[in-house]
CSV table of C-alpha atoms in Angstrom, one decimal:
chain,number,residue,atom,x,y,z
A,1,MET,CA,-59.7,263.7,123.3
A,2,ASP,CA,-63.4,261.5,122.1
A,3,PRO,CA,-64.8,258.7,122.5
A,4,VAL,CA,-63.8,256.2,120.3
A,5,VAL,CA,-66.9,253.9,118.7
A,6,THR,CA,-67.3,250.9,118.5
A,7,ASP,CA,-69.6,248.6,115.2
A,8,GLU,CA,-71.3,246.9,118.1
A,9,GLN,CA,-72.8,249.7,120.0
A,10,THR,CA,-74.1,251.1,116.8
A,11,LYS,CA,-75.7,248.4,116.4
A,12,PRO,CA,-79.4,248.7,117.4
A,13,THR,CA,-79.7,246.3,120.9
A,14,ARG,CA,-82.2,244.1,119.6
A,15,VAL,CA,-85.2,243.3,122.8
A,16,ARG,CA,-85.9,239.4,122.2
A,17,ARG,CA,-89.3,238.4,123.1
A,18,ARG,CA,-90.8,235.3,125.3
A,19,ALA,CA,-92.1,232.6,124.1
A,20,SER,CA,-95.8,232.2,126.3
A,21,ARG,CA,-97.5,229.5,126.1
A,22,ALA,CA,-99.9,227.6,128.5
A,23,ALA,CA,-99.8,227.1,132.1
A,24,GLY,CA,-98.2,223.0,132.1
A,25,PRO,CA,-96.5,220.1,130.7
A,26,ALA,CA,-94.0,221.6,127.2
A,27,THR,CA,-96.1,219.3,125.1
A,28,SER,CA,-94.2,217.5,122.3
A,29,ALA,CA,-95.0,220.2,119.3
A,30,ALA,CA,-93.8,222.9,121.4
A,31,ALA,CA,-90.8,221.2,122.1
A,32,ASP,CA,-89.5,221.2,118.4
A,33,GLY,CA,-90.8,224.7,118.6
A,34,VAL,CA,-94.3,223.7,117.0
A,35,ALA,CA,-96.9,227.3,118.5
A,36,ALA,CA,-99.1,225.0,121.5
A,37,PRO,CA,-103.5,224.5,120.4
A,38,VAL,CA,-104.5,227.5,122.9
A,39,ASP,CA,-106.5,227.2,124.7
A,40,VAL,CA,-110.7,229.0,123.7
A,41,PRO,CA,-112.2,229.5,126.7
A,42,VAL,CA,-116.4,228.3,126.7
A,43,ALA,CA,-119.2,230.0,127.5
A,44,PRO,CA,-120.5,228.2,130.6
A,45,LYS,CA,-124.3,226.4,130.2
A,46,ARG,CA,-127.4,228.3,130.8
A,47,ALA,CA,-128.4,226.1,134.1
A,48,ALA,CA,-132.5,224.8,133.0
A,49,PRO,CA,-134.9,226.8,134.7
A,50,PRO,CA,-136.7,226.0,138.1
A,51,VAL,CA,-139.4,223.8,137.6
A,52,ARG,CA,-142.7,225.4,139.0
A,53,THR,CA,-144.4,222.6,140.2
A,54,PHE,CA,-148.9,223.8,140.5
A,55,THR,CA,-150.7,222.8,143.5
A,56,PRO,CA,-154.0,220.7,141.8
A,57,VAL,CA,-156.8,222.9,142.7
A,58,ARG,CA,-159.6,221.2,144.8
A,59,PRO,CA,-163.5,220.9,144.7
A,60,PRO,CA,-164.9,222.5,147.2
A,61,PRO,CA,-166.1,221.1,150.2
A,62,ARG,CA,-169.2,218.0,149.0
A,63,ARG,CA,-172.1,220.0,150.6
A,64,ARG,CA,-173.8,216.6,153.0
A,65,PRO,CA,-176.6,215.2,151.6
A,66,HIS,CA,-179.9,215.5,153.7
A,67,ARG,CA,-180.4,212.2,154.3
A,68,VAL,CA,-184.3,212.2,155.7
A,69,LEU,CA,-184.9,213.4,151.9
A,70,VAL,CA,-182.8,210.2,150.5
A,71,ALA,CA,-183.6,207.9,152.8
A,72,TRP,CA,-187.6,209.6,151.0
A,73,VAL,CA,-186.7,209.1,148.3
A,74,SER,CA,-185.2,205.6,148.4
A,75,ALA,CA,-188.3,204.4,149.2
A,76,ALA,CA,-190.3,205.8,147.0
A,77,ALA,CA,-188.3,204.4,144.2
A,78,ALA,CA,-188.7,200.9,145.9
A,79,VAL,CA,-192.2,201.4,146.4
A,80,LEU,CA,-192.2,202.2,142.9
A,81,ALA,CA,-190.0,199.4,141.7
A,82,ILE,CA,-192.1,197.2,143.2
A,83,GLY,CA,-195.6,198.7,141.9
A,84,ALA,CA,-194.2,197.9,138.2
A,85,LEU,CA,-193.1,194.3,139.0
A,86,ALA,CA,-196.4,193.4,141.2
A,87,GLY,CA,-198.2,195.1,137.6
A,88,CYS,CA,-196.1,193.2,135.0
A,89,LEU,CA,-196.9,189.9,137.9
A,90,THR,CA,-200.7,190.6,137.4
A,91,VAL,CA,-200.6,190.7,133.6
A,92,LEU,CA,-198.1,187.8,132.7
A,93,VAL,CA,-201.0,186.0,135.4
A,94,VAL,CA,-204.1,187.8,133.4
A,95,GLN,CA,-202.5,187.0,130.1
A,96,HIS,CA,-201.8,183.0,131.5
A,97,ARG,CA,-205.6,182.5,132.5
A,98,GLN,CA,-207.2,183.8,129.8
A,99,ALA,CA,-205.3,182.0,127.4
A,100,GLY,CA,-205.7,179.3,129.5
A,101,ALA,CA,-209.5,179.5,129.5
A,102,GLU,CA,-209.3,179.9,125.5
A,103,GLN,CA,-207.2,176.8,125.0
A,104,ALA,CA,-209.9,175.1,127.9
A,105,ARG,CA,-213.4,176.5,126.0
A,106,ASP,CA,-212.1,175.0,122.5
A,107,GLN,CA,-211.9,171.4,124.1
A,108,ARG,CA,-214.5,172.1,124.9
A,109,PHE,CA,-216.3,172.7,121.1
A,110,VAL,CA,-214.4,169.7,120.4
A,111,ASP,CA,-215.4,166.8,122.6
A,112,THR,CA,-219.3,167.7,122.7
A,113,ALA,CA,-218.7,167.2,118.7
A,114,THR,CA,-216.9,163.8,119.6
A,115,GLN,CA,-219.6,163.1,121.6
A,116,THR,CA,-222.2,163.4,119.8
A,117,VAL,CA,-221.1,162.0,116.8
A,118,VAL,CA,-220.6,158.8,118.9
A,119,ASN,CA,-223.5,159.5,120.5
A,120,MET,CA,-225.0,159.5,116.8
A,121,PHE,CA,-223.8,156.0,116.3
A,122,SER,CA,-222.9,153.4,119.2
A,123,TYR,CA,-226.5,152.0,120.9
A,124,LYS,CA,-226.4,148.3,121.6
A,125,GLN,CA,-230.4,146.4,121.8
A,126,ASP,CA,-230.8,146.4,125.3
A,127,ASN,CA,-230.2,150.2,125.5
A,128,ILE,CA,-231.4,151.9,122.4
A,129,ASP,CA,-234.4,154.2,124.1
A,130,GLU,CA,-231.1,155.1,126.6
A,131,SER,CA,-228.9,156.3,123.8
A,132,VAL,CA,-231.4,158.0,121.3
A,133,ASN,CA,-232.2,160.2,124.3
A,134,ARG,CA,-229.6,160.6,125.5
A,135,PHE,CA,-227.9,161.2,121.6
A,136,TYR,CA,-230.8,163.9,122.0
A,137,ASP,CA,-231.1,165.8,124.6
A,138,GLN,CA,-227.2,166.7,123.9
A,139,THR,CA,-228.3,168.3,121.0
A,140,SER,CA,-229.9,172.0,120.0
A,141,GLY,CA,-231.0,174.2,117.4
A,142,PRO,CA,-231.1,172.8,113.7
A,143,LEU,CA,-230.7,169.5,114.5
A,144,ARG,CA,-232.8,169.2,117.4
A,145,GLY,CA,-235.3,170.3,114.7
A,146,MET,CA,-234.9,168.3,112.0
A,147,LEU,CA,-235.0,165.1,115.7
A,148,GLY,CA,-238.6,166.1,117.1
A,149,ALA,CA,-239.7,166.9,113.8
A,150,ASN,CA,-242.4,163.8,112.9
A,151,ASN,CA,-241.7,161.8,115.6
A,152,ASN,CA,-238.4,161.1,114.7
A,153,ILE,CA,-237.1,159.7,117.2
A,154,GLU,CA,-239.3,156.8,117.7
A,155,ASN,CA,-238.6,156.5,114.2
A,156,LEU,CA,-234.5,155.6,114.7
A,157,LYS,CA,-234.7,153.8,117.8
A,158,GLY,CA,-237.3,151.0,116.1
A,159,LEU,CA,-235.2,151.7,113.0
A,160,PHE,CA,-232.2,150.1,115.2
A,161,ARG,CA,-233.8,147.3,117.1
A,162,SER,CA,-235.4,146.0,113.8
A,163,THR,CA,-231.8,145.6,112.6
A,164,ASN,CA,-230.6,143.2,115.8
A,165,ALA,CA,-227.0,145.2,115.9
A,166,THR,CA,-225.2,147.0,118.2
A,167,SER,CA,-222.5,149.4,116.7
A,168,GLU,CA,-219.9,151.3,118.2
A,169,ALA,CA,-217.9,154.1,117.1
A,170,VAL,CA,-214.6,155.5,117.1
A,171,VAL,CA,-213.3,158.3,117.2
A,172,LYS,CA,-210.1,158.9,115.2
A,173,GLY,CA,-209.4,162.1,115.2
A,174,ALA,CA,-210.5,165.7,115.2
A,175,ALA,CA,-210.0,169.9,114.8
A,176,LEU,CA,-211.5,173.1,115.8
A,177,GLU,CA,-212.1,174.0,112.1
A,178,ALA,CA,-213.1,177.9,113.5
A,179,ILE,CA,-214.9,180.3,115.6
A,180,ASP,CA,-218.0,182.8,115.8
A,181,PRO,CA,-217.5,185.1,118.1
A,182,VAL,CA,-221.4,186.9,117.6
A,183,THR,CA,-223.3,183.4,117.5
A,184,ASP,CA,-220.9,181.3,120.0
A,185,ASN,CA,-221.2,178.6,117.6
A,186,ALA,CA,-217.8,176.1,116.6
A,187,SER,CA,-217.0,173.9,113.4
A,188,VAL,CA,-215.6,171.3,114.3
A,189,LEU,CA,-214.6,167.8,111.8
A,190,VAL,CA,-214.1,164.8,113.6
A,191,SER,CA,-213.0,162.2,111.7
A,192,VAL,CA,-214.9,158.6,112.8
A,193,ARG,CA,-214.7,155.1,112.1
A,194,VAL,CA,-218.1,152.6,112.8
A,195,THR,CA,-218.4,148.8,113.1
A,196,VAL,CA,-221.8,147.2,112.9
A,197,ALA,CA,-222.2,143.6,114.8
A,198,ASP,CA,-225.1,141.6,113.8
A,199,ILE,CA,-227.3,139.7,116.7
A,200,ASP,CA,-224.5,136.7,116.3
A,201,GLY,CA,-221.7,139.4,117.5
A,202,VAL,CA,-220.0,138.9,113.6
A,203,ASN,CA,-218.3,142.4,112.7
A,204,LYS,CA,-219.3,144.4,109.6
A,205,PRO,CA,-216.8,145.5,107.9
A,206,SER,CA,-216.5,149.7,109.9
A,207,MET,CA,-217.2,152.4,107.9
A,208,PRO,CA,-215.5,155.6,107.8
A,209,TYR,CA,-217.4,159.3,107.8
A,210,ARG,CA,-215.6,162.6,107.7
A,211,LEU,CA,-217.9,165.3,109.6
A,212,ARG,CA,-218.2,169.2,110.0
A,213,VAL,CA,-220.1,169.1,113.7
A,214,ILE,CA,-220.5,172.5,114.3
A,215,VAL,CA,-221.2,173.1,117.7
A,216,HIS,CA,-223.3,175.6,119.9
A,217,GLU,CA,-222.2,177.3,123.0
A,218,ASP,CA,-225.4,179.0,125.6
A,219,GLU,CA,-225.5,182.1,127.7
A,220,SER,CA,-224.9,179.5,130.5
A,221,GLY,CA,-222.0,178.3,128.8
A,222,ARG,CA,-223.9,174.3,127.7
A,223,MET,CA,-222.4,172.8,125.2
A,224,THR,CA,-224.4,171.0,121.9
A,225,GLY,CA,-224.8,169.8,119.4
A,226,TYR,CA,-226.6,172.4,116.5
A,227,ASP,CA,-226.1,171.2,113.8
A,228,LEU,CA,-224.7,168.3,111.5
A,229,LYS,CA,-223.1,168.2,107.9
A,230,TYR,CA,-220.5,164.9,105.8
A,231,PRO,CA,-218.8,167.5,103.2
A,232,ASN,CA,-216.9,164.1,102.0
A,233,GLY,CA,-218.4,161.0,103.1
A,234,GLY,CA,-215.3,159.3,103.6
A,235,ASN,CA,-211.9,158.4,103.9
């Protein structure tokens, strides 16, 4: 007798799949039947390459200087520096002396011109001979030739005596105009005021004069009144 096969026995058997989840506590989504997010594996970060350290290249050791040579070079440089400084100081001293000598020479020209004018206009009755001779002795060139001609010196003395007066000259100003280096003659402008007093001592109105005096310097350095000119004659 054949066995009876029931419907339940003929139905194919279903294999139940078990849901898998990640390990760990179940989330609320899994509990509700919603698929839980799957963790995606992250690739590990690459480690940074090691930093290379470079050892600095040191310069080769310096050669020790030659001490004797260095000392000689230093001494020579010091001597040259001192020599240059001494040379500059010498030049400055020479220039200063030259400037001082030129200034002193210019002043001598001016002093000679003013003294010539004072000697020409100044006299007293008791020293007329001395005053006129002093004026004549301090002259040269055309001025001396003019005074020495025709007995002019004695005539001038007689004229001064006949006035019975005294005369005084006061220089108001003097200035060097020019110097001729060829003839060693200098032109000096002199402003003078002359006051004449009669025998009673009464002063007459003073008279102003402006003169151009030519002063000559000879080879020995002596300066004399060389010539006289009257540019304007007053003021």
